[in-house]
Short mmCIF file of C-alpha atoms and ligand atoms in Angstrom, two decimals:
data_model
loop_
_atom_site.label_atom_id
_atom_site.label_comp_id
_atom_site.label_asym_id
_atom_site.label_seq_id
_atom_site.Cartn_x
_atom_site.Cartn_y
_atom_site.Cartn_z
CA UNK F 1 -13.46 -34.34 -20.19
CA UNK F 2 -15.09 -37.48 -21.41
CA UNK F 3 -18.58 -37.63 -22.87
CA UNK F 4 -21.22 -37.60 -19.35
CA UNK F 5 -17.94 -37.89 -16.76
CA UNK F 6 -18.06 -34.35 -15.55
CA UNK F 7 -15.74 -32.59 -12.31
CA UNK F 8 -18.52 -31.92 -9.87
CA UNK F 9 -19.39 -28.51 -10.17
CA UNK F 10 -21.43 -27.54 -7.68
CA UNK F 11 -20.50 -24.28 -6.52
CA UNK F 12 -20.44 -25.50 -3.08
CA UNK F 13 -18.63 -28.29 -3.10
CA UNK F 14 -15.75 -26.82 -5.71
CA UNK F 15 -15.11 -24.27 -2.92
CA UNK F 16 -15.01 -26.71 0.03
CA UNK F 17 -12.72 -29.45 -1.98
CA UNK F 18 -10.45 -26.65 -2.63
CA UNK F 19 -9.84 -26.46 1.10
CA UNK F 20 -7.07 -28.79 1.50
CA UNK F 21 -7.59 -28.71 6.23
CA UNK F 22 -4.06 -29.86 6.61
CA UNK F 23 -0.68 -30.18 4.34
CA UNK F 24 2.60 -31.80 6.14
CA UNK F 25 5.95 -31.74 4.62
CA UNK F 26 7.45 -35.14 6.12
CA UNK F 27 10.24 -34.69 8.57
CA UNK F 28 13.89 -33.04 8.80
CA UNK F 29 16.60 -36.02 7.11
CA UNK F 30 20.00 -35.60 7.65
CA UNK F 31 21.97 -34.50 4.66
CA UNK F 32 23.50 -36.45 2.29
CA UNK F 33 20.69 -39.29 2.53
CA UNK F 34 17.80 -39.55 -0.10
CA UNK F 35 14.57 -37.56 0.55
CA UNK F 36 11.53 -39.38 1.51
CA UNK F 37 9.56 -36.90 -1.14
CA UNK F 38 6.35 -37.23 1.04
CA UNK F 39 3.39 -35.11 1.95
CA UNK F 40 0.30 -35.64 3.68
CA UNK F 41 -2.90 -34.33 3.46
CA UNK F 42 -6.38 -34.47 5.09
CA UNK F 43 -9.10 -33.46 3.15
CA UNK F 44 -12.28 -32.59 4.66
CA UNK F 45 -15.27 -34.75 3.21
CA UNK F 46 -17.60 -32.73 1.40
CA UNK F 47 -19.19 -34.33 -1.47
CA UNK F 48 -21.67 -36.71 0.16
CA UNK F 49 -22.03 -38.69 3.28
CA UNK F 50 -22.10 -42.15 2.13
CA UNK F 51 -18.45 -43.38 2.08
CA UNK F 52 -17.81 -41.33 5.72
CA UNK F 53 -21.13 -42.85 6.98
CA UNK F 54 -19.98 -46.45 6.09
CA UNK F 55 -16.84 -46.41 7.76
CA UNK F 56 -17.33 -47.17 11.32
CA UNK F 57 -13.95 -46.04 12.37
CA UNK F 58 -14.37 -44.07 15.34
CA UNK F 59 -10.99 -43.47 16.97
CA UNK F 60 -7.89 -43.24 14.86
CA UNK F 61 -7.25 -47.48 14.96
CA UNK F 62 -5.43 -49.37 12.72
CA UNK F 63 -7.58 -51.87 10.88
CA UNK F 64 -5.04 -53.25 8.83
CA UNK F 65 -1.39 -53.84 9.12
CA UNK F 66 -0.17 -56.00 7.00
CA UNK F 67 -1.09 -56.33 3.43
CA UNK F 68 -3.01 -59.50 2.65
CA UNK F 69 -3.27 -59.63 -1.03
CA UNK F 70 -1.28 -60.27 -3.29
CA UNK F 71 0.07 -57.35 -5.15
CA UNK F 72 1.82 -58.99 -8.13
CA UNK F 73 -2.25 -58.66 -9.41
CA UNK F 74 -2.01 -54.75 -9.16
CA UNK F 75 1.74 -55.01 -10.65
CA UNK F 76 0.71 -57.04 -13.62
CA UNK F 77 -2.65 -55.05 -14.43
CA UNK F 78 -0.92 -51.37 -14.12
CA UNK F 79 2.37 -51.80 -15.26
CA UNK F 80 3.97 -49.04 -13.05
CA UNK F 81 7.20 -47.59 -14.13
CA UNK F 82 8.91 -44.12 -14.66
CA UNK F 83 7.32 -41.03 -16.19
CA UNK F 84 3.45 -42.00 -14.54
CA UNK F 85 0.97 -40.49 -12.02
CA UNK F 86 -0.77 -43.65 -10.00
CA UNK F 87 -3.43 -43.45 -7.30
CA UNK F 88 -3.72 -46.33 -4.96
CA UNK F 89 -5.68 -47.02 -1.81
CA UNK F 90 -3.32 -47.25 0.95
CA UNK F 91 -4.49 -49.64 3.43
CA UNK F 92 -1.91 -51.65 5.00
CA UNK F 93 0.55 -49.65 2.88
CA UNK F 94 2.15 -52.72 1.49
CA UNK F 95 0.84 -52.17 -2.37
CA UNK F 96 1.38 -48.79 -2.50
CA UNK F 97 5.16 -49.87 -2.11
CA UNK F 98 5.36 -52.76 -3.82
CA UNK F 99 4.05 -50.03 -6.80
CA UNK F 100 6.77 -47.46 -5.94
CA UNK F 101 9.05 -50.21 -6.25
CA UNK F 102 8.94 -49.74 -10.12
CA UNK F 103 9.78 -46.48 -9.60
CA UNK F 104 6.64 -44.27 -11.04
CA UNK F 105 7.23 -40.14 -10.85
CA UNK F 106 3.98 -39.97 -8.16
CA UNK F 107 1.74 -42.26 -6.37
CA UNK F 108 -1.52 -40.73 -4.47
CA UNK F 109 -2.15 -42.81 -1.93
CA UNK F 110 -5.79 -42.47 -0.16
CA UNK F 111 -7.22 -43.83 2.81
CA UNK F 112 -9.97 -42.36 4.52
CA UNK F 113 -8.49 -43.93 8.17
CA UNK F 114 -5.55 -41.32 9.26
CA UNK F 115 -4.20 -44.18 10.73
CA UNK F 116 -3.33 -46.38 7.43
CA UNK F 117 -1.60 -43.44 6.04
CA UNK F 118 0.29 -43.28 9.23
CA UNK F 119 1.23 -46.78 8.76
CA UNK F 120 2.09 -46.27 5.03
CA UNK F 121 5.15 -43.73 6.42
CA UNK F 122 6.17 -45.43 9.13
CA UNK F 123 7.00 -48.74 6.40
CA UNK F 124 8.17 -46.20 4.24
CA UNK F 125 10.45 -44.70 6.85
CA UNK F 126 11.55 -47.76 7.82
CA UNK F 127 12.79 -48.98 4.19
CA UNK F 128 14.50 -45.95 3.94
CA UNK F 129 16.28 -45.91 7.61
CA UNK F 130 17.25 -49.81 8.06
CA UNK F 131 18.98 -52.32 7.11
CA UNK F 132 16.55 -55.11 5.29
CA UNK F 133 17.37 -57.28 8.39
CA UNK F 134 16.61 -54.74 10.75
CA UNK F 135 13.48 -53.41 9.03
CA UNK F 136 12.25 -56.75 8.88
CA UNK F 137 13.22 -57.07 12.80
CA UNK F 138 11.77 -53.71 13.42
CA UNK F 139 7.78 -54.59 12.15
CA UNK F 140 8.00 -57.76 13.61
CA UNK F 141 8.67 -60.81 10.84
CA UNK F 142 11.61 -61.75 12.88
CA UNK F 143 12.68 -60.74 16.78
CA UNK F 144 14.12 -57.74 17.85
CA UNK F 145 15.56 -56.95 21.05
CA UNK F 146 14.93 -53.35 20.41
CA UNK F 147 11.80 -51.95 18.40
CA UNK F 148 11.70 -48.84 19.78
CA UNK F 149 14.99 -48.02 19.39
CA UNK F 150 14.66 -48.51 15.47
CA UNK F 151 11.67 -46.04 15.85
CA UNK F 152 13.44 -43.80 17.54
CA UNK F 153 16.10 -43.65 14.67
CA UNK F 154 13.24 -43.59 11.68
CA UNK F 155 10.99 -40.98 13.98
CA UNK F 156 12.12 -37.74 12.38
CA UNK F 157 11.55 -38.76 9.17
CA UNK F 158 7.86 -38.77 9.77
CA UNK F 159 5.73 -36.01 9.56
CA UNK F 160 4.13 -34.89 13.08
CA UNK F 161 0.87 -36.26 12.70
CA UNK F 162 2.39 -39.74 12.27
CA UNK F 163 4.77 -39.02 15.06
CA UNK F 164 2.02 -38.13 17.08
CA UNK F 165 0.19 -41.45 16.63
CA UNK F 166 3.17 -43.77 16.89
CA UNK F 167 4.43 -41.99 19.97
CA UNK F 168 1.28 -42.29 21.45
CA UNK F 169 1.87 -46.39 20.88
CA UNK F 170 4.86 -48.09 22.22
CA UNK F 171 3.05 -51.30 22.91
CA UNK F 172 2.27 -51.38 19.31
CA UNK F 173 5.85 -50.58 18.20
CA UNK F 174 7.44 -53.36 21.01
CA UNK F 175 5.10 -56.03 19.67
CA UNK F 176 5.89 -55.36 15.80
CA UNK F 177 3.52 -53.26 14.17
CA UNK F 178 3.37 -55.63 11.50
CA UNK F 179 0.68 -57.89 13.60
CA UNK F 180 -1.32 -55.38 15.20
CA UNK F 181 -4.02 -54.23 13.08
CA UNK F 182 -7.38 -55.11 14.16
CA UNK F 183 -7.58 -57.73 11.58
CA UNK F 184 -4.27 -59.15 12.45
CA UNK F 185 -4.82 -59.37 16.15
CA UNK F 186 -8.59 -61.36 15.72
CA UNK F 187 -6.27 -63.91 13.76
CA UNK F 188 -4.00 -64.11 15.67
CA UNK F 189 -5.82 -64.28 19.02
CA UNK F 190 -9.10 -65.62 17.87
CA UNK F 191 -8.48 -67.53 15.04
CA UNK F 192 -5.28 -69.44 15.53
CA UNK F 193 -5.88 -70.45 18.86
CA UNK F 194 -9.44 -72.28 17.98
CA UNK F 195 -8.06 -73.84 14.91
CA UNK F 196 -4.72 -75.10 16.95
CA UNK F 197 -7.49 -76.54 19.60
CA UNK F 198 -9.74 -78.30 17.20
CA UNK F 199 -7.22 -79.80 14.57
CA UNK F 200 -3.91 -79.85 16.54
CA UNK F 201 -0.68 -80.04 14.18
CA UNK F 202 -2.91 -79.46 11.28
CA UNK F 203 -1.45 -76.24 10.79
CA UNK F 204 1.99 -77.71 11.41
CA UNK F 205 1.79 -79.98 8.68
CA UNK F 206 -0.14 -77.68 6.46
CA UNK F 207 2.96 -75.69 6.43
CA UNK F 208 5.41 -77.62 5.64
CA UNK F 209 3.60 -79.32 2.99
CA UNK F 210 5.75 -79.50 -0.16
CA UNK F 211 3.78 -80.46 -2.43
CA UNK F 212 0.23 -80.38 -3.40
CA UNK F 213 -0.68 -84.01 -3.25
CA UNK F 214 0.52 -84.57 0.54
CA UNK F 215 -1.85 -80.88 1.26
CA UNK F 216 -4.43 -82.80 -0.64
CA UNK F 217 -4.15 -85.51 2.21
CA UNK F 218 -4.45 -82.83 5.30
CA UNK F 219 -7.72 -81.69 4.02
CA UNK F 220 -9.38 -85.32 3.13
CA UNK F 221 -7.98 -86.17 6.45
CA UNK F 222 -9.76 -87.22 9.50
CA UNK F 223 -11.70 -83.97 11.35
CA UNK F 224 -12.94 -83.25 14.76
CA UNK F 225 -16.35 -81.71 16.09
CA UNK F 226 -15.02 -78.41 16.67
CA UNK F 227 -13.54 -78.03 13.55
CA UNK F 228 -16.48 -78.91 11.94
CA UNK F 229 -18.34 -76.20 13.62
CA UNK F 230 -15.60 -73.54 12.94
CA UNK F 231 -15.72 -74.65 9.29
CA UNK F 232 -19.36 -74.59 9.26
CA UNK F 233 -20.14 -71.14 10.75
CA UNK F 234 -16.64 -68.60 11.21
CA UNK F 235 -17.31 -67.39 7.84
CA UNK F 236 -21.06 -66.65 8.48
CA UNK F 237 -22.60 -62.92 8.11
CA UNK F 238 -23.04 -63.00 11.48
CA UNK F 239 -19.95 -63.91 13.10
CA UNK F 240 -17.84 -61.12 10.66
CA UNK F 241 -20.61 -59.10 12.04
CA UNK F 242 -19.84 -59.71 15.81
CA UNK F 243 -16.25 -58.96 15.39
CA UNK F 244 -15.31 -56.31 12.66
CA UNK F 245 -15.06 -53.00 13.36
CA UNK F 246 -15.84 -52.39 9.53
CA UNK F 247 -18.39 -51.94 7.15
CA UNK F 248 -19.92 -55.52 6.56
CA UNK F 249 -17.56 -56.58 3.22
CA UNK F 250 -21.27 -58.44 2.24
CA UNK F 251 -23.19 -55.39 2.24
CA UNK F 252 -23.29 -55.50 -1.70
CA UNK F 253 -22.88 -58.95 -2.68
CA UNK F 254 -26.04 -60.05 -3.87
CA UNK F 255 -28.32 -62.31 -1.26
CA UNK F 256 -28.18 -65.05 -3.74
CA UNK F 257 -24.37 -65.72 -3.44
CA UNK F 258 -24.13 -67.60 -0.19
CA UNK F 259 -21.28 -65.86 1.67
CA UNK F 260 -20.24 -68.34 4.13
CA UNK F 261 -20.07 -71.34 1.50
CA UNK F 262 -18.01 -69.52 -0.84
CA UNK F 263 -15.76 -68.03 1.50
CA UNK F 264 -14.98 -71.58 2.88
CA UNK F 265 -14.80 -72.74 -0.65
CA UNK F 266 -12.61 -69.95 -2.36
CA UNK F 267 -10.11 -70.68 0.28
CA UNK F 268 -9.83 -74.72 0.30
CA UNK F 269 -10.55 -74.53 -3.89
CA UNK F 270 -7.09 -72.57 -4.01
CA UNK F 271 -5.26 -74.63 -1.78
CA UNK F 272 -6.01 -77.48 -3.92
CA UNK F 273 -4.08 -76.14 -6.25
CA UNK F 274 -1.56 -73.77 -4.49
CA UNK F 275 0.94 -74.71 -1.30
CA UNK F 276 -0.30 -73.14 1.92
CA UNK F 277 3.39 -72.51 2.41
CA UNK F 278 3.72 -69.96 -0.17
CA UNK F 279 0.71 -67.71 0.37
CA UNK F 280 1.19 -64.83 3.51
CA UNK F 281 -2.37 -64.69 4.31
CA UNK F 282 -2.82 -68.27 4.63
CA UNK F 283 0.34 -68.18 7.12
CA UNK F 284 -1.39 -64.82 8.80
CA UNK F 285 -4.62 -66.79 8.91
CA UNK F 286 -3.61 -70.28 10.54
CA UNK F 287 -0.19 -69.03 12.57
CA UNK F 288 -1.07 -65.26 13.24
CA UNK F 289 2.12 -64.55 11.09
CA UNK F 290 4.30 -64.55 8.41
CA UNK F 291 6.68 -68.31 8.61
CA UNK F 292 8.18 -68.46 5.61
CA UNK F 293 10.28 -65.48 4.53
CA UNK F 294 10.91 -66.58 0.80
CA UNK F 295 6.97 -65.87 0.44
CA UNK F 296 6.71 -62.64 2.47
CA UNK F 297 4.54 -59.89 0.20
CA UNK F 298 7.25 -58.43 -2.40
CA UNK F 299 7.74 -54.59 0.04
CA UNK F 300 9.23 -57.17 2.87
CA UNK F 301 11.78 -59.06 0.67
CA UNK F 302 14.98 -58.22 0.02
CA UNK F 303 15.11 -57.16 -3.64
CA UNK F 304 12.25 -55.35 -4.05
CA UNK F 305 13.00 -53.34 -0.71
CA UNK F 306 16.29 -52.33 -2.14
CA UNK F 307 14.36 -51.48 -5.36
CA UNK F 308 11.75 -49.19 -3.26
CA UNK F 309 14.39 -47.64 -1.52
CA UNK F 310 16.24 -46.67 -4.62
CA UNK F 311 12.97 -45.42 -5.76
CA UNK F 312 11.75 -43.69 -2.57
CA UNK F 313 14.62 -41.26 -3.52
CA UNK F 314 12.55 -39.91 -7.05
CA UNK F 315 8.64 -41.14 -6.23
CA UNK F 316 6.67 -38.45 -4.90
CA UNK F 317 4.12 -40.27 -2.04
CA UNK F 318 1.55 -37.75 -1.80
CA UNK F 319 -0.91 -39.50 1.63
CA UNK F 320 -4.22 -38.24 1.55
CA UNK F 321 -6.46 -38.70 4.43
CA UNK F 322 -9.73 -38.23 2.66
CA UNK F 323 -12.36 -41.04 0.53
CA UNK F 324 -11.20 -42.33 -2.99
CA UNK F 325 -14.08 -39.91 -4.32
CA UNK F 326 -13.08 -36.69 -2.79
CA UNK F 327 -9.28 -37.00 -3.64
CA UNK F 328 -9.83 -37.89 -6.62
CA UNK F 329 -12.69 -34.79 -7.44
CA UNK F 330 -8.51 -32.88 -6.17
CA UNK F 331 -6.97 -33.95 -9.59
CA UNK F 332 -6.91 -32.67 -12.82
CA UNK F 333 -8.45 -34.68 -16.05
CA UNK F 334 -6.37 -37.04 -18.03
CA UNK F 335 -3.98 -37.20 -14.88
CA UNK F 336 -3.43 -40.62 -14.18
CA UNK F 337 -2.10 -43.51 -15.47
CA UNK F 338 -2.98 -46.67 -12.88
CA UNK F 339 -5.29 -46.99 -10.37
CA UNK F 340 -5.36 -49.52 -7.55
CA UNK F 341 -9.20 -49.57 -6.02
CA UNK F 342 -8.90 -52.08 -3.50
CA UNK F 343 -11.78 -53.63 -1.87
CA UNK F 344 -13.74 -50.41 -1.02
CA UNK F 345 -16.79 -51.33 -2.68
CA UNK F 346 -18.36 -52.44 0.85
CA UNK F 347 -18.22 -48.64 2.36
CA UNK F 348 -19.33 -46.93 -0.31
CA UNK F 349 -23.16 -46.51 -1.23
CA UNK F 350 -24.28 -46.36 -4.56
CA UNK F 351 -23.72 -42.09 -5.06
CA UNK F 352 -20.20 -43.09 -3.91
CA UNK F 353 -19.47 -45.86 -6.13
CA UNK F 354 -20.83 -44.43 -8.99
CA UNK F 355 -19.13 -41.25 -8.56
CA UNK F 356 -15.31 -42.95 -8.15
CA UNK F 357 -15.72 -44.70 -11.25
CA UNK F 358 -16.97 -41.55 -12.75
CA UNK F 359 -14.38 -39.82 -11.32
CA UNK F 360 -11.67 -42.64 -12.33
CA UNK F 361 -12.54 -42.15 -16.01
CA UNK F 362 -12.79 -38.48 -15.71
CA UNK F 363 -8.77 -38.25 -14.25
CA UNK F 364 -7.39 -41.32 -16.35
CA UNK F 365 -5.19 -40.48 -19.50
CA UNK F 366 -6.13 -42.47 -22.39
CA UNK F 367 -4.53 -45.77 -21.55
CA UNK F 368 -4.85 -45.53 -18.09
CA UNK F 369 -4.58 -49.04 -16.16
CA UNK F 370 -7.35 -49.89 -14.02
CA UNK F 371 -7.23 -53.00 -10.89
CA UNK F 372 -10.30 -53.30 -8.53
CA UNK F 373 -11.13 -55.36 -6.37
CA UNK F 374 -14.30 -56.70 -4.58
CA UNK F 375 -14.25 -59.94 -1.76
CA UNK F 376 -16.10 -62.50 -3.94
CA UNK F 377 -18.03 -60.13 -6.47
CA UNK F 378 -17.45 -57.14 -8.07
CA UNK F 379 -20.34 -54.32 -8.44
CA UNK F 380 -21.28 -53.48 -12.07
CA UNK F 381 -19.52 -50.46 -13.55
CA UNK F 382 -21.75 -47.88 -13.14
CA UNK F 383 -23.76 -47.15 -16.37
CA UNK F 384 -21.78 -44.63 -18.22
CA UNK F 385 -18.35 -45.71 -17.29
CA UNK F 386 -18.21 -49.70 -18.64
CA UNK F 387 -17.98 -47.74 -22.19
CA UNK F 388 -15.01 -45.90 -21.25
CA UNK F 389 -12.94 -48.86 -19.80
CA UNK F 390 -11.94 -51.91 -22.17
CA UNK F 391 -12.06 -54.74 -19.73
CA UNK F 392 -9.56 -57.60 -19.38
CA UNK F 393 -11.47 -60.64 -18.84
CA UNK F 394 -8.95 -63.06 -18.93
CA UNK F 395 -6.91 -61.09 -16.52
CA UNK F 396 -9.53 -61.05 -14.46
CA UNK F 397 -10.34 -64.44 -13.78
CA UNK F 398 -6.30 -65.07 -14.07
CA UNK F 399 -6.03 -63.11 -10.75
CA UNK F 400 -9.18 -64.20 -9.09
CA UNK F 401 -7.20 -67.98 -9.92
CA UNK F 402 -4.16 -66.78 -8.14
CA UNK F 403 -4.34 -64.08 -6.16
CA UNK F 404 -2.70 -64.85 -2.40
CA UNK F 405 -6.30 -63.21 -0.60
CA UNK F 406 -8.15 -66.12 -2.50
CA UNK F 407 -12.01 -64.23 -1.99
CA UNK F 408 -11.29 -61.47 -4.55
CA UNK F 409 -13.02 -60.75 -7.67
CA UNK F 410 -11.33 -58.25 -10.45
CA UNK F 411 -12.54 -55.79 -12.45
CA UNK F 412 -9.38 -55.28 -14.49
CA UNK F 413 -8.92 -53.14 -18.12
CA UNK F 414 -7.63 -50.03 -19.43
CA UNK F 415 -9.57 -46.67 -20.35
CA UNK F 416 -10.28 -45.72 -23.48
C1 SAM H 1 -10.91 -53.76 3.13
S1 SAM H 1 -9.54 -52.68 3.32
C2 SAM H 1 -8.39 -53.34 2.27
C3 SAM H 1 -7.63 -54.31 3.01
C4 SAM H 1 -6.95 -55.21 2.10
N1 SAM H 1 -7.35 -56.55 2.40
C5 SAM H 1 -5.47 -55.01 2.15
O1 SAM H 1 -4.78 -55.84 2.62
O2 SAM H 1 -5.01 -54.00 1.68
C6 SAM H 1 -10.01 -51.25 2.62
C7 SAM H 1 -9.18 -50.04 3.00
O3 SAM H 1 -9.72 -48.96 2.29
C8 SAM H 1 -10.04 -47.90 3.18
N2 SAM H 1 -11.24 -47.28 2.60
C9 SAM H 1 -12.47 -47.80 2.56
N3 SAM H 1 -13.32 -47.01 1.89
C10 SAM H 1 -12.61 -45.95 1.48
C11 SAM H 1 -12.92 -44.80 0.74
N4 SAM H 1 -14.12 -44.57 0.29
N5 SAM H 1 -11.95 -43.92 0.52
C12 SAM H 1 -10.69 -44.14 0.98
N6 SAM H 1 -10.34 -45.23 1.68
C13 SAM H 1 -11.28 -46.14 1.93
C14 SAM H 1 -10.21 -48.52 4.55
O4 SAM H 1 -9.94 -47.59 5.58
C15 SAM H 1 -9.22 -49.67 4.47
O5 SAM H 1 -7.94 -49.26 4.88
#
């Protein structure tokens, strides 16, 4: 136990964490194929209300389906490989893979929406059931005549709760879960359409730009009125207000950073100096999809799927439906030896956020890797913790250079 970092032992919560409400073996595989070694947990929230309160998840939805960073960041900062314990928030699912693709004994991966976790096994399922072209035909990067007929094949690998949801879905599975995530589906629907209207063939030609001097060109180009006024105000408080179903990402970024302005100016600053074409959020952004397959995140191309499903076979998943806090308040000290915090700060209050971070240094060996990420700022470490954890400023900024989501700030380093 490190100096102030203490497990939370009040009587009553130690008693109620212990309750683990639900543990699921995944499902029946036929013999002679590799294990999915998964199980899936929901823990009941005890500790405090803040991170529960802050998620405005009603009804179990999928907010995101794909995965829209960039998870060579996480890669690089925790050096996953065999022999180590990491924890990872799940969210679309595609960085916990792209982590198991190294081939670590054990990955926690924690999402407080059932539904991500669901997610995470279906595209876990999936890499372990199909072909690379089918898998990639089954979420929906290329066409399929038959979706549901891939399900039905990957289906009993899942564990019932996940069958449950994805049974309860076939429009979802038909249209390529891949796109359907709340997120996904204002892109594509909202988004791509307005942008098409005001600057048509912009996005065309953004595309196929080759190099950076000709992308240059597309953004000193000539502009119209309405993409003025989608430049000037989609990116305002207010308008992520009116149509996400999450907690405001602004809530803690301080007043004086002007969220609209920087957004805008993240996103054009990195094209300036990276090719639209190779970036997956920029193609999820202005098409609504993935168009170029040779820059598809690393879980959807071919050699690291055949590396996660080589590793699926040895990597323990253990899915927790729970907050980062109360999993982690599950695990022993000195346990870990990565974490991957992405972009929670917004639904956690400042009890939560100090109490992950204490709980990160509490369950971290010596050496342990940390990666965190905030959209545009990251919160202070919480006084008590910035002594345990050696930070990595150059890595930092390094990623918030290059990193495919383009809004992120780091808070990158080992413990100590
Ligand atoms: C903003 S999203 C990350 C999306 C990210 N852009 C991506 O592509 O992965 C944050 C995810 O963390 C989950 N989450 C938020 N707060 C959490 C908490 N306290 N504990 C566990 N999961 C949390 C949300 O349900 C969501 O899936």
């Amino acid at each position: 136990m490190r100096d102030g970092v203490q497990q939370r032992d009040l009587p009553s919560v130690r008693q109620d964490v212990a309750k683990v409400a639900e543990t699921e073996e995944a499902g029946p595989v036929r013999s002679g194929e590799p294990l999915l070694l998964l199980v899936r947990e929901t823990i009941a929230h005890q500790v405090h209300g803040g991170e529960r309160a802050l998620w405005h998840g009603r009804r179990e939805r999928i907010s995101y389906s794909s995965c829209n960073e960039d998870s060579a960041c996480e890669s690089r900062a925790l050096l996953p490989g065999p022999g180590q314990r990491l924890f990872c928030v799940t969210a679309g699912g595609g960085r916990v893979l792209d982590l198991v693709a190294d081939g670590p004994d054990e990955i926690w991966a924690v999402d407080l929406n059932p539904s991500q976790n669901h997610l995470l096994e279906l595209k876990a399922a999936g890499i372990q059931e199909l072909s690379h072209a089918e898998y990639l035909g089954f979420l929906g990067v290329r066409p399929s005549p038959d979706r549901l007929a891939a399900y039905a094949r990957l289906r009993p690998r899942l564990t019932e709760g996940a069958q449950r949801f994805f049974d309860g879905q076939p429009r979802m599975l038909k249209a390529g879960v891949l796109y359907q995530g709340c997120l996904e589906r204002f892109l594509a629907h909202v988004i791509v359409p307005l942008v098409r209207l005001a600057r048509p063939f912009w996005v065309r030609r953004l595309m196929a730009a080759t190099t950076i001097e000709e992308q240059r060109r597309l953004f000193r180009g000539p502009t119209t009125r309405l993409w003025r006024a989608l430049v000037g105000n989609l990116c305002r408080r207010r308008f992520f207000a009116w149509f996400s179903g999450e907690a405001g990402f602004w809530r803690y970024i301080p007043a004086e950073i002007p969220l609209h302005t920087r957004v805008v100016s993240n996103i054009f600053g990195h094209l300036e100096t990276h090719l639209a074409r190779d970036n997956h959020l920029v193609s999820l952004i202005f098409n609504g999809r993935y168009t170029n397959e040779s820059a598809l995140p690393a879980y959807l191309r071919p050699e690291p799927f055949a590396r996660i499903r080589a590793a699926l076979a040895h990597t323990r998943l253990r899915l927790i439906t729970g907050t980062v806090g109360d999993a982690l308040h599950q695990a022993e000290s000195h346990s870990f030896d990565g974490f991957a915090i992405s972009d929670i700060s917004s639904y956690l209050d400042d009890v939560s956020y100090r109490d992950v971070f204490e709980q990160v240094v509490r369950t971290g060996r010596v050496g342990a890797r940390l990666c965190s990420r905030g959209i545009l700022y990251h919160r202070e470490l919480p006084a008590g913790c910035a002594r345990h954890i050696r930070r990595e400023v150059e890595l930092e900024r390094e990623f918030a250079r290059h990193d495919a989501a383009m809004v992120h700030a780091f808070l990158v380093g080992e413990l100590q």
